Coordinates of N, CA and C and ligand atoms in Angstrom, one line a residue:
X1 N 81.0 140.1 -18.7 CA 80.1 141.0 -18.0 C 79.9 140.5 -16.5
X2 N 80.1 141.4 -15.6 CA 79.8 141.0 -14.2 C 78.3 141.2 -13.9
X3 N 77.9 140.4 -12.9 CA 76.5 140.5 -12.6 C 76.1 141.9 -12.0
X4 N 77.1 142.5 -11.5 CA 76.9 143.9 -10.9 C 76.3 144.8 -11.9
X5 N 76.8 144.7 -13.2 CA 76.3 145.6 -14.2 C 74.9 145.3 -14.5
X6 N 74.4 144.1 -14.2 CA 73.0 143.8 -14.5 C 72.0 144.2 -13.4
X7 N 72.5 144.5 -12.2 CA 71.7 145.0 -11.1 C 71.4 146.5 -11.4
X8 N 70.1 146.9 -11.2 CA 69.8 148.3 -11.2 C 70.4 148.9 -9.9
X9 N 70.6 150.2 -9.8 CA 71.2 150.7 -8.6 C 70.4 150.4 -7.4
X10 N 69.1 150.4 -7.4 CA 68.3 150.1 -6.2 C 68.5 148.7 -5.8
X11 N 68.4 147.7 -6.8 CA 68.6 146.3 -6.5 C 70.0 146.1 -6.0
X12 N 70.9 146.7 -6.6 CA 72.3 146.6 -6.3 C 72.6 146.9 -4.8
X13 N 72.0 148.0 -4.4 CA 72.2 148.5 -3.0 C 71.5 147.5 -2.0
X14 N 70.3 147.0 -2.4 CA 69.6 146.0 -1.6 C 70.4 144.7 -1.5
X15 N 71.0 144.3 -2.6 CA 71.8 143.1 -2.6 C 73.0 143.2 -1.7
X16 N 73.7 144.4 -1.8 CA 74.9 144.6 -1.0 C 74.5 144.7 0.5
X17 N 73.4 145.4 0.8 CA 73.1 145.6 2.3 C 72.6 144.2 2.8
X18 N 71.8 143.5 2.1 CA 71.4 142.2 2.7 C 72.6 141.2 2.7
X19 N 73.5 141.3 1.8 CA 74.7 140.5 1.8 C 75.5 140.8 3.1
X20 N 75.7 142.1 3.4 CA 76.4 142.5 4.6 C 75.8 141.9 5.8
X21 N 74.4 142.0 5.9 CA 73.7 141.6 7.1 C 73.8 140.1 7.2
X22 N 73.6 139.3 6.1 CA 73.7 137.9 6.2 C 75.2 137.5 6.6
X23 N 76.1 138.2 6.1 CA 77.6 138.0 6.4 C 77.8 138.2 7.9
X24 N 77.3 139.3 8.4 CA 77.5 139.6 9.8 C 76.9 138.5 10.7
X25 N 75.7 138.0 10.3 CA 75.1 136.9 11.1 C 75.9 135.7 11.0
X26 N 76.4 135.4 9.8 CA 77.2 134.2 9.5 C 78.5 134.2 10.4
X27 N 79.0 135.4 10.6 CA 80.2 135.5 11.4 C 80.0 135.0 12.8
X28 N 78.8 135.1 13.3 CA 78.5 134.5 14.7 C 78.8 133.0 14.7
X29 N 78.4 132.4 13.6 CA 78.6 131.0 13.4 C 80.1 130.7 13.2
X30 N 80.8 131.5 12.4 CA 82.2 131.3 12.2 C 83.0 131.4 13.5
X31 N 82.7 132.4 14.3 CA 83.4 132.5 15.6 C 83.1 131.3 16.5
X32 N 81.8 130.9 16.5 CA 81.4 129.8 17.4 C 82.2 128.5 17.0
X33 N 82.3 128.2 15.7 CA 83.0 127.0 15.3 C 84.5 127.2 15.4
X34 N 85.0 128.4 15.1 CA 86.5 128.6 15.2 C 86.9 128.4 16.6
X35 N 86.1 129.0 17.6 CA 86.4 128.9 19.0 C 86.4 127.4 19.5
X36 N 85.4 126.7 18.9 CA 85.3 125.3 19.3 C 86.6 124.5 18.9
X37 N 87.2 124.9 17.8 CA 88.5 124.2 17.4 C 89.6 124.8 18.2
X38 N 89.6 126.1 18.4 CA 90.7 126.7 19.2 C 90.8 126.2 20.6
X39 N 89.7 125.9 21.2 CA 89.7 125.4 22.6 C 89.5 123.9 22.6
X40 N 89.6 123.2 21.4 CA 89.5 121.8 21.4 C 88.2 121.3 22.0
X41 N 87.1 121.9 21.6 CA 85.8 121.5 22.1 C 85.0 120.9 21.0
X42 N 83.8 120.3 21.3 CA 83.0 119.7 20.2 C 82.5 120.8 19.2
X43 N 82.2 120.4 18.0 CA 81.7 121.3 17.0 C 80.6 122.2 17.6
X44 N 80.6 123.4 17.2 CA 79.5 124.4 17.6 C 79.3 125.3 16.5
X45 N 78.3 125.0 15.7 CA 78.0 125.8 14.5 C 77.2 127.1 14.7
X46 N 76.7 127.2 15.9 CA 75.8 128.4 16.2 C 76.0 128.8 17.7
X47 N 75.9 130.1 18.0 CA 75.9 130.5 19.3 C 77.3 130.5 19.9
X48 N 78.2 131.5 19.6 CA 79.5 131.5 20.1 C 79.5 131.7 21.7
X49 N 80.2 130.9 22.4 CA 80.1 130.9 23.8 C 81.4 131.2 24.5
X50 N 81.3 131.6 25.7 CA 82.5 132.0 26.5 C 83.2 130.8 27.1
X51 N 84.5 130.7 27.0 CA 85.2 129.6 27.5 C 85.3 129.6 29.0
X52 N 85.0 130.8 29.6 CA 85.2 130.9 31.1 C 83.9 130.6 31.8
X53 N 82.7 131.0 31.2 CA 81.5 130.9 32.0 C 80.4 130.1 31.2
X54 N 80.7 129.7 29.9 CA 79.8 129.0 29.1 C 78.5 129.7 28.7
X55 N 78.5 131.1 28.9 CA 77.3 131.8 28.4 C 77.7 132.4 27.0
X56 N 76.7 132.9 26.3 CA 76.9 133.3 24.9 C 77.6 134.7 24.8
X57 N 78.2 134.9 23.7 CA 78.8 136.2 23.4 C 77.7 137.2 22.9
X58 N 77.8 138.4 23.3 CA 76.8 139.4 22.8 C 77.0 139.7 21.3
X59 N 76.2 140.7 20.8 CA 76.2 140.9 19.4 C 77.5 141.5 18.9
X60 N 78.3 142.1 19.8 CA 79.6 142.6 19.4 C 80.7 141.5 19.2
X61 N 80.4 140.4 19.7 CA 81.3 139.2 19.7 C 82.5 139.5 20.6
X62 N 82.5 140.6 21.4 CA 83.7 141.0 22.2 C 83.5 140.6 23.7
X63 N 82.2 140.5 24.1 CA 82.0 140.2 25.5 C 80.9 139.1 25.6
X64 N 81.0 138.3 26.7 CA 79.9 137.4 27.0 C 78.9 138.1 27.9
X65 N 77.8 137.5 28.1 CA 76.7 138.2 28.9 C 77.2 138.4 30.3
X66 N 78.2 137.7 30.8 CA 78.8 137.9 32.1 C 79.9 138.9 32.1
X67 N 80.3 139.4 30.9 CA 81.2 140.5 30.8 C 82.7 140.1 30.6
X68 N 82.9 138.9 30.3 CA 84.3 138.5 30.0 C 84.7 139.0 28.6
X69 N 85.9 139.5 28.5 CA 86.4 140.1 27.3 C 86.8 139.0 26.3
X70 N 86.5 139.1 25.0 CA 86.9 138.2 24.0 C 87.7 138.9 22.9
X71 N 88.4 138.1 22.1 CA 89.5 138.6 21.3 C 88.9 139.6 20.2
X72 N 89.7 140.6 19.9 CA 89.3 141.6 18.9 C 89.2 141.0 17.5
X73 N 89.9 139.9 17.3 CA 89.9 139.2 16.0 C 88.4 138.9 15.6
X74 N 87.5 138.7 16.6 CA 86.1 138.4 16.3 C 85.5 139.5 15.5
X75 N 85.8 140.7 15.8 CA 85.3 141.9 15.1 C 85.8 141.9 13.7
X76 N 87.1 141.6 13.5 CA 87.7 141.5 12.2 C 87.0 140.4 11.4
X77 N 86.8 139.3 12.0 CA 86.0 138.2 11.3 C 84.7 138.7 10.8
X78 N 84.0 139.4 11.7 CA 82.6 139.9 11.4 C 82.7 140.9 10.2
X79 N 83.6 141.8 10.3 CA 83.7 142.9 9.3 C 84.1 142.3 7.9
X80 N 85.1 141.4 7.9 CA 85.6 140.8 6.7 C 84.5 139.9 6.1
X81 N 83.8 139.1 6.9 CA 82.7 138.3 6.4 C 81.6 139.1 5.8
X82 N 81.2 140.2 6.5 CA 80.1 141.1 6.0 C 80.5 141.7 4.6
X83 N 81.8 142.1 4.6 CA 82.3 142.8 3.3 C 82.3 141.8 2.2
X84 N 82.7 140.5 2.5 CA 82.8 139.5 1.4 C 81.4 139.2 0.9
X85 N 80.4 139.0 1.8 CA 79.1 138.7 1.4 C 78.4 139.8 0.7
X86 N 78.8 141.1 1.0 CA 78.3 142.2 0.3 C 78.9 142.3 -1.1
X87 N 80.1 142.0 -1.3 CA 80.8 142.2 -2.5 C 80.7 141.1 -3.5
X88 N 80.5 139.8 -3.0 CA 80.5 138.7 -3.9 C 79.5 138.7 -5.0
X89 N 78.2 139.1 -4.7 CA 77.2 139.1 -5.8 C 77.6 139.9 -7.0
X90 N 78.5 140.9 -6.8 CA 78.9 141.8 -7.9 C 80.1 141.2 -8.7
X91 N 80.7 140.1 -8.2 CA 81.9 139.5 -8.8 C 81.6 138.2 -9.6
X92 N 80.4 137.7 -9.5 CA 80.1 136.4 -10.1 C 79.1 136.6 -11.3
X93 N 79.1 135.6 -12.2 CA 78.3 135.8 -13.5 C 76.8 135.7 -13.4
X94 N 76.3 135.1 -12.3 CA 74.8 134.9 -12.2 C 74.4 135.0 -10.8
X95 N 73.2 135.6 -10.5 CA 72.7 135.6 -9.2 C 72.4 134.2 -8.6
X96 N 72.2 133.2 -9.5 CA 72.0 131.9 -9.0 C 73.2 131.3 -8.3
X97 N 74.3 131.9 -8.5 CA 75.5 131.4 -7.9 C 75.8 132.1 -6.5
X98 N 74.9 133.0 -6.1 CA 75.2 133.7 -4.8 C 75.2 132.8 -3.7
X99 N 74.3 131.8 -3.5 CA 74.4 130.9 -2.4 C 75.7 130.1 -2.3
X100 N 76.1 129.6 -3.5 CA 77.3 128.8 -3.6 C 78.5 129.7 -3.1
X101 N 78.6 130.9 -3.6 CA 79.8 131.7 -3.3 C 79.8 132.3 -1.9
X102 N 78.6 132.5 -1.4 CA 78.5 132.8 0.1 C 78.9 131.7 0.9
X103 N 78.5 130.5 0.6 CA 79.0 129.3 1.2 C 80.5 129.2 1.2
X104 N 81.0 129.4 0.0 CA 82.5 129.4 -0.2 C 83.2 130.4 0.7
X105 N 82.7 131.6 0.8 CA 83.3 132.7 1.6 C 83.2 132.3 3.0
X106 N 82.1 131.8 3.5 CA 81.9 131.3 4.9 C 83.0 130.4 5.3
X107 N 83.2 129.3 4.4 CA 84.2 128.3 4.8 C 85.6 128.8 4.6
X108 N 85.8 129.7 3.6 CA 87.2 130.2 3.4 C 87.6 131.0 4.7
X109 N 86.7 131.8 5.2 CA 87.0 132.6 6.4 C 87.2 131.6 7.6
X110 N 86.3 130.7 7.8 CA 86.4 129.8 8.9 C 87.7 128.9 8.9
X111 N 88.1 128.4 7.7 CA 89.3 127.6 7.5 C 90.5 128.5 7.8
X112 N 90.5 129.7 7.3 CA 91.6 130.7 7.5 C 91.9 130.9 9.0
X113 N 90.8 131.2 9.8 CA 90.9 131.4 11.2 C 91.4 130.2 11.9
X114 N 90.8 129.0 11.6 CA 91.1 127.8 12.2 C 92.6 127.4 12.0
X115 N 93.0 127.6 10.7 CA 94.4 127.2 10.4 C 95.4 128.1 11.1
X116 N 95.1 129.4 11.2 CA 96.0 130.4 12.0 C 96.0 129.9 13.5
X117 N 94.8 129.6 14.0 CA 94.7 129.3 15.4 C 95.4 127.9 15.8
X118 N 95.1 126.9 15.0 CA 95.5 125.6 15.3 C 96.5 124.9 14.4
X119 N 96.9 125.6 13.3 CA 97.8 125.1 12.3 C 97.3 123.8 11.7
X120 N 95.9 123.7 11.7 CA 95.3 122.5 11.1 C 94.1 122.9 10.2
X121 N 93.9 122.1 9.2 CA 92.7 122.3 8.4 C 91.8 121.1 8.6
X122 N 90.9 121.2 9.6 CA 90.2 120.0 10.1 C 89.2 119.5 9.0
X123 N 89.2 118.2 8.9 CA 88.2 117.5 8.0 C 86.8 117.9 8.3
X124 N 86.5 118.1 9.7 CA 85.2 118.3 10.2 C 84.7 119.7 9.6
X125 N 85.5 120.6 9.1 CA 85.1 121.8 8.5 C 85.3 121.7 7.0
X126 N 86.4 121.1 6.5 CA 86.7 121.1 5.1 C 85.7 120.2 4.3
X127 N 85.2 119.1 5.0 CA 84.3 118.2 4.3 C 83.0 118.8 4.0
X128 N 82.3 119.3 5.0 CA 81.0 120.0 4.7 C 81.2 121.2 3.8
X129 N 82.3 121.9 3.9 CA 82.6 123.0 3.0 C 82.7 122.6 1.6
X130 N 83.4 121.5 1.3 CA 83.6 121.1 0.0 C 82.3 120.4 -0.6
X131 N 81.7 119.5 0.2 CA 80.5 118.8 -0.4 C 79.4 119.8 -0.6
X132 N 79.1 120.6 0.4 CA 78.0 121.6 0.3 C 78.3 122.6 -0.8
X133 N 79.6 123.1 -0.9 CA 79.9 124.0 -1.9 C 79.8 123.5 -3.3
X134 N 80.2 122.2 -3.5 CA 80.1 121.6 -4.9 C 78.6 121.5 -5.2
X135 N 77.8 121.0 -4.3 CA 76.3 120.9 -4.6 C 75.7 122.2 -5.0
X136 N 76.0 123.2 -4.2 CA 75.4 124.6 -4.5 C 75.9 125.1 -5.8
X137 N 77.2 124.9 -6.1 CA 77.8 125.4 -7.3 C 77.2 124.7 -8.6
X138 N 77.0 123.4 -8.4 CA 76.4 122.6 -9.6 C 75.0 123.0 -9.8
X139 N 74.2 123.2 -8.6 CA 72.8 123.6 -8.8 C 72.8 125.0 -9.4
X140 N 73.6 125.9 -9.0 CA 73.5 127.3 -9.5 C 74.0 127.3 -11.0
X141 N 75.0 126.5 -11.3 CA 75.6 126.5 -12.7 C 74.6 125.8 -13.6
X142 N 73.8 124.8 -13.2 CA 72.8 124.2 -14.0 C 71.7 125.1 -14.3
X143 N 71.2 125.8 -13.2 CA 70.1 126.8 -13.4 C 70.5 127.9 -14.4
X144 N 71.8 128.3 -14.2 CA 72.3 129.4 -15.1 C 72.7 128.9 -16.4
X145 N 72.6 127.6 -16.6 CA 72.9 126.9 -17.9 C 74.4 127.2 -18.3
X146 N 75.3 127.2 -17.4 CA 76.7 127.5 -17.7 C 77.5 126.2 -17.6
X147 N 77.3 125.3 -18.5 CA 77.9 124.0 -18.4 C 79.4 124.0 -18.6
X148 N 79.8 125.0 -19.5 CA 81.3 125.1 -19.8 C 82.0 125.5 -18.5
X149 N 81.4 126.4 -17.7 CA 82.0 126.9 -16.4 C 82.1 125.7 -15.4
X150 N 81.0 124.9 -15.4 CA 81.0 123.7 -14.5 C 82.1 122.7 -14.8
X151 N 82.3 122.5 -16.1 CA 83.3 121.6 -16.6 C 84.7 122.1 -16.2
X152 N 84.9 123.5 -16.4 CA 86.1 124.1 -16.1 C 86.4 124.0 -14.6
X153 N 85.3 124.2 -13.8 CA 85.4 124.1 -12.3 C 85.9 122.7 -11.9
X154 N 85.4 121.7 -12.5 CA 85.8 120.3 -12.2 C 87.3 120.1 -12.5
X155 N 87.6 120.5 -13.7 CA 89.0 120.3 -14.2 C 89.9 121.1 -13.4
X156 N 89.5 122.4 -13.1 CA 90.4 123.3 -12.3 C 90.6 122.8 -10.9
X157 N 89.6 122.2 -10.2 CA 89.7 121.7 -8.9 C 90.7 120.5 -8.9
X158 N 90.5 119.6 -9.9 CA 91.4 118.5 -10.0 C 92.9 118.9 -10.3
X159 N 93.0 119.9 -11.1 CA 94.4 120.4 -11.5 C 95.1 121.0 -10.3
X160 N 94.4 121.9 -9.5 CA 95.0 122.5 -8.4 C 95.3 121.4 -7.3
X161 N 94.5 120.4 -7.2 CA 94.7 119.3 -6.2 C 96.0 118.5 -6.7
X162 N 96.1 118.3 -8.0 CA 97.2 117.5 -8.5 C 98.5 118.2 -8.3
X163 N 98.5 119.5 -8.5 CA 99.7 120.3 -8.4 C 100.2 120.4 -6.9
X164 N 99.2 120.6 -6.0 CA 99.5 120.7 -4.6 C 100.0 119.4 -4.1
X165 N 99.4 118.3 -4.5 CA 99.8 117.0 -4.1 C 101.3 116.7 -4.5
X166 N 101.6 117.1 -5.7 CA 103.0 117.0 -6.2 C 103.9 117.8 -5.4
X167 N 103.6 119.1 -5.1 CA 104.4 120.0 -4.3 C 104.6 119.5 -2.9
X168 N 103.5 118.9 -2.4 CA 103.6 118.4 -1.0 C 104.5 117.2 -0.9
X169 N 104.6 116.4 -2.0 CA 105.5 115.2 -2.0 C 106.9 115.7 -2.2
X170 N 107.1 116.8 -3.0 CA 108.5 117.3 -3.1 C 109.0 118.0 -1.9
X171 N 108.1 118.9 -1.4 CA 108.5 119.8 -0.2 C 107.9 119.2 1.0
X172 N 108.5 118.1 1.4 CA 107.8 117.3 2.6 C 107.9 118.2 3.8
X173 N 106.7 118.3 4.5 CA 106.7 119.1 5.8 C 106.2 120.5 5.6
X174 N 106.6 121.2 4.5 CA 106.2 122.6 4.3 C 104.7 122.7 4.0
X175 N 104.2 121.7 3.2 CA 102.8 121.7 2.9 C 102.2 120.4 3.5
X176 N 101.0 120.6 4.2 CA 100.4 119.5 4.9 C 99.3 118.9 4.0
X177 N 98.8 117.7 4.4 CA 97.8 117.1 3.6 C 96.5 117.9 3.6
X178 N 96.3 118.7 4.7 CA 95.2 119.6 4.7 C 95.2 120.6 3.6
X179 N 96.4 121.2 3.4 CA 96.5 122.2 2.3 C 96.2 121.5 0.9
X180 N 96.6 120.3 0.8 CA 96.4 119.5 -0.5 C 94.9 119.4 -0.7
X181 N 94.2 118.9 0.4 CA 92.7 118.7 0.3 C 92.0 120.0 0.1
X182 N 92.5 121.1 0.7 CA 91.8 122.4 0.6 C 91.9 122.9 -0.9
X183 N 93.0 122.5 -1.6 CA 93.1 123.1 -2.9 C 92.0 122.7 -3.9
X184 N 91.3 121.5 -3.7 CA 90.2 121.2 -4.6 C 89.1 122.2 -4.5
X185 N 88.7 122.5 -3.2 CA 87.6 123.5 -3.1 C 87.9 124.8 -3.7
X186 N 89.2 125.3 -3.4 CA 89.6 126.6 -4.0 C 89.7 126.6 -5.5
X187 N 90.2 125.4 -6.0 CA 90.3 125.3 -7.5 C 88.9 125.3 -8.1
X188 N 88.0 124.6 -7.6 CA 86.6 124.5 -8.2 C 86.0 125.9 -8.2
X189 N 86.1 126.7 -7.1 CA 85.4 127.9 -7.1 C 86.1 129.1 -7.8
X190 N 87.4 129.0 -8.0 CA 88.0 130.0 -8.8 C 88.0 129.6 -10.3
X191 N 88.1 128.3 -10.6 CA 88.1 128.0 -12.0 C 86.7 128.1 -12.7
X192 N 85.7 128.0 -11.9 CA 84.3 128.3 -12.4 C 84.3 129.7 -13.1
X193 N 85.0 130.6 -12.5 CA 84.9 132.0 -13.0 C 85.9 132.2 -14.2
X194 N 86.9 131.3 -14.3 CA 87.8 131.4 -15.4 C 89.2 130.8 -15.1
X195 N 89.9 130.4 -16.1 CA 91.3 129.9 -15.9 C 92.2 130.9 -15.2
X196 N 92.0 132.2 -15.6 CA 92.8 133.3 -15.1 C 92.6 133.3 -13.5
X197 N 91.4 133.2 -13.1 CA 91.1 133.2 -11.7 C 91.8 132.1 -10.9
X198 N 91.8 130.9 -11.6 CA 92.5 129.8 -11.0 C 94.0 130.1 -10.8
X199 N 94.6 130.6 -11.9 CA 96.0 131.0 -11.8 C 96.3 132.0 -10.7
X200 N 95.4 133.0 -10.6 CA 95.6 134.0 -9.6 C 95.6 133.4 -8.2
X201 N 94.6 132.5 -8.0 CA 94.5 131.8 -6.7 C 95.8 130.9 -6.4
X202 N 96.2 130.2 -7.4 CA 97.4 129.3 -7.2 C 98.7 130.0 -7.0
X203 N 99.0 130.9 -8.0 CA 100.2 131.6 -8.0 C 100.2 132.7 -6.8
X204 N 99.0 133.3 -6.7 CA 98.9 134.3 -5.6 C 99.2 133.7 -4.2
X205 N 98.8 132.5 -4.0 CA 99.1 131.9 -2.6 C 100.6 131.9 -2.3
X206 N 101.4 131.6 -3.3 CA 102.8 131.5 -3.1 C 103.4 132.9 -3.0
X207 N 102.9 133.9 -3.8 CA 103.3 135.3 -3.7 C 103.0 135.8 -2.3
X208 N 101.7 135.7 -1.9 CA 101.3 136.1 -0.5 C 102.2 135.4 0.6
X209 N 102.3 134.1 0.4 CA 103.1 133.3 1.4 C 104.5 133.8 1.5
X210 N 105.1 134.1 0.4 CA 106.5 134.6 0.4 C 106.6 135.9 1.0
X211 N 105.8 136.9 0.6 CA 105.9 138.3 1.0 C 105.6 138.3 2.6
X212 N 104.5 137.6 3.0 CA 104.1 137.8 4.4 C 105.1 137.0 5.3
X213 N 105.6 135.8 4.8 CA 106.6 135.1 5.6 C 107.9 136.0 5.8
X214 N 108.3 136.7 4.8 CA 109.5 137.5 4.9 C 109.2 138.7 5.9
X215 N 108.0 139.3 5.8 CA 107.6 140.3 6.7 C 107.6 139.8 8.2
X216 N 107.1 138.6 8.4 CA 107.1 138.0 9.7 C 108.5 137.8 10.3
X217 N 109.4 137.4 9.4 CA 110.8 137.1 9.8 C 111.5 138.4 10.1
X218 N 111.3 139.4 9.2 CA 112.0 140.7 9.3 C 111.5 141.4 10.6
X219 N 110.2 141.3 10.9 CA 109.7 142.0 12.1 C 109.9 141.1 13.3
X220 N 110.5 140.0 13.1 CA 110.8 139.0 14.2 C 109.5 138.6 14.9
X221 N 108.4 138.6 14.2 CA 107.2 138.0 14.7 C 107.2 136.5 14.6
X222 N 108.1 136.0 13.7 CA 108.3 134.6 13.6 C 109.8 134.3 13.4
X223 N 110.3 133.2 13.8 CA 111.7 132.8 13.5 C 111.7 131.7 12.5
X224 N 112.9 131.4 12.0 CA 113.0 130.4 10.9 C 112.5 129.0 11.4
X225 N 112.5 128.8 12.7 CA 112.1 127.5 13.2 C 110.6 127.4 13.2
X226 N 109.9 128.6 13.2 CA 108.4 128.5 13.4 C 107.8 127.9 12.1
X227 N 106.7 127.2 12.3 CA 105.9 126.7 11.2 C 104.8 127.7 10.9
X228 N 104.9 128.3 9.7 CA 103.9 129.2 9.3 C 102.9 128.5 8.4
X229 N 101.6 128.3 8.8 CA 100.6 127.5 8.0 C 100.4 128.2 6.7
X230 N 100.3 127.3 5.6 CA 100.2 127.8 4.3 C 98.7 128.0 3.9
X231 N 97.8 127.3 4.5 CA 96.4 127.4 4.2 C 95.8 128.8 4.1
X232 N 96.1 129.7 5.1 CA 95.6 131.1 5.0 C 96.0 131.8 3.8
X233 N 97.2 131.5 3.2 CA 97.6 132.2 2.0 C 96.8 131.7 0.8
X234 N 96.5 130.4 0.8 CA 95.7 129.8 -0.2 C 94.3 130.3 -0.2
X235 N 93.7 130.4 1.0 CA 92.3 130.9 1.0 C 92.2 132.4 0.7
X236 N 93.2 133.2 1.2 CA 93.2 134.6 0.9 C 93.4 134.8 -0.6
X237 N 94.3 134.1 -1.2 CA 94.5 134.3 -2.7 C 93.3 133.9 -3.5
X238 N 92.6 132.8 -3.0 CA 91.4 132.4 -3.7 C 90.3 133.4 -3.6
X239 N 90.1 134.0 -2.4 CA 89.1 135.0 -2.2 C 89.4 136.2 -3.1
X240 N 90.7 136.6 -3.1 CA 91.1 137.8 -3.9 C 90.8 137.5 -5.4
X241 N 91.0 136.2 -5.8 CA 90.8 135.8 -7.2 C 89.3 135.9 -7.5
X242 N 88.5 135.4 -6.6 CA 87.0 135.5 -6.8 C 86.6 137.0 -7.0
X243 N 87.0 137.8 -6.1 CA 86.6 139.2 -6.1 C 87.2 140.1 -7.2
X244 N 88.5 139.9 -7.4 CA 89.2 140.8 -8.3 C 89.9 140.1 -9.4
X245 N 89.6 138.8 -9.7 CA 90.3 138.0 -10.7 C 90.3 138.7 -12.0
X246 N 89.2 139.2 -12.5 CA 89.1 139.8 -13.8 C 90.1 141.0 -13.9
X247 N 90.0 141.8 -12.8 CA 90.9 143.0 -12.8 C 92.4 142.6 -12.8
X248 N 92.7 141.6 -12.0 CA 94.1 141.2 -11.9 C 94.6 140.6 -13.2
X249 N 93.8 139.8 -13.8 CA 94.2 139.2 -15.1 C 94.3 140.3 -16.2
X250 N 93.4 141.2 -16.2 CA 93.5 142.3 -17.2 C 94.7 143.1 -17.0
X251 N 95.0 143.4 -15.7 CA 96.2 144.2 -15.4 C 97.5 143.5 -15.8
X252 N 97.5 142.2 -15.5 CA 98.7 141.4 -15.8 C 98.9 141.2 -17.3
X253 N 97.8 141.0 -18.1 CA 97.9 140.8 -19.5 C 98.1 142.1 -20.3
X254 N 97.7 143.2 -19.7 CA 97.8 144.4 -20.5 C 98.6 145.5 -19.9
Ligands
ZN301 ZN1 82.1 134.6 30.2

């Protein structure tokens, strides 16, 4: 049973609307920190600023107060984050897990953007994402008294980490150490929901990676010599697993 079924329509709408609002506000922080890494500046977790005049971006994230134009990707980040925060409460088994999975979504989006921009998964982002996420998930899981799910989350995170470490050792260069370290966070948050979710996240990252790499090559947006970072496929597949894991597993099994 999903938690969405337990919300009355009025509460459900309130949860979705406040989720979208909190997600949109969080996107300001994501843009600030992603830009800090893109421009190789010190961490900046709040108040996205302009690289040309150092004043803040307005609420659209497209212009600074001096009128300099900023990338359209900022709007995509805001819309995706708002949608994730609105949808996540309906995909998880207990409202106590909402803070943990919002935290997870925040860092999944931030790591995706940073990996696309810099081809790196910085420890400065991954460490607080993993530590904070585990703390919030354990707290939520204990309050919800779902110890089986917590155990599965721990085993799942370790299993995903072990498989990626093995693959990184075999396929030297294609997978970075950042991808390996990232797999623990993704494994924990998908395995908490079920083994099927973990499989969707793990296998899905290679399916997405294969399909999108071929598309990039065919459309000549990338050449064979280009390095295509793998992290964004891992984060995307994990997000899809969290939101639609039940449906994907049911579809695959039946
Ligand atoms: Zn400016």
